CSV table of C-alpha atoms in Angstrom, one decimal:
chain,number,residue,atom,x,y,z
A,1,MET,CA,-103.4,15.8,72.2
A,2,SER,CA,-101.4,13.7,74.6
A,3,GLN,CA,-97.7,13.1,73.9
A,4,PHE,CA,-95.9,9.9,74.7
A,5,PHE,CA,-92.2,9.6,75.6
A,6,PRO,CA,-90.2,6.4,76.0
A,7,CYS,CA,-88.8,6.1,79.6
A,8,PRO,CA,-85.9,3.7,79.8
A,9,HIS,CA,-86.1,3.6,83.6
A,10,LEU,CA,-89.7,2.4,83.6
A,11,GLU,CA,-89.2,0.4,80.4
A,12,ALA,CA,-92.4,1.9,79.2
A,13,GLU,CA,-93.9,4.9,77.5
A,14,VAL,CA,-95.1,7.8,79.8
A,15,GLU,CA,-97.9,10.1,78.8
A,16,LEU,CA,-97.9,13.9,79.0
A,17,THR,CA,-101.7,14.5,79.0
A,18,ASP,CA,-103.3,17.7,77.9
A,19,GLU,CA,-104.3,18.3,81.5
A,20,ARG,CA,-100.8,17.9,82.8
A,21,GLU,CA,-99.4,20.1,80.0
A,22,GLN,CA,-101.9,22.9,81.0
A,23,HIS,CA,-100.8,22.5,84.6
A,24,ILE,CA,-97.1,22.9,83.7
A,25,MET,CA,-97.8,25.9,81.4
A,26,GLN,CA,-99.7,27.6,84.2
A,27,SER,CA,-97.3,26.7,87.0
A,28,HIS,CA,-94.1,27.2,85.1
A,29,PRO,CA,-94.7,29.8,82.4
A,30,GLY,CA,-92.3,29.8,79.6
A,31,THR,CA,-91.5,26.1,79.7
A,32,LEU,CA,-94.0,24.4,77.4
A,33,PRO,CA,-94.4,24.1,74.5
A,34,ASP,CA,-91.0,25.7,73.9
A,35,TYR,CA,-89.2,23.1,75.9
A,36,THR,CA,-90.9,19.8,74.8
A,37,ASP,CA,-87.5,18.6,73.6
A,38,SER,CA,-86.2,19.1,77.1
A,39,VAL,CA,-88.9,16.8,78.5
A,40,SER,CA,-87.8,14.1,76.1
A,41,ALA,CA,-84.2,14.7,77.2
A,42,ASP,CA,-85.2,14.3,80.9
A,43,PHE,CA,-86.4,10.8,80.1
A,44,GLY,CA,-83.0,10.1,78.5
A,45,THR,CA,-84.5,9.7,75.0
A,46,ALA,CA,-83.2,12.7,73.2
């Protein structure tokens, strides 16, 4: 299921799709889902 994060820079929500999440997990093992909170922090919302 897609996740949405508010992005103050864009003044909109951004979507982390299932497809993008799979790409991140394959290309950067050990990041997701363990670091989902870090994704939110990268958008300045944590």
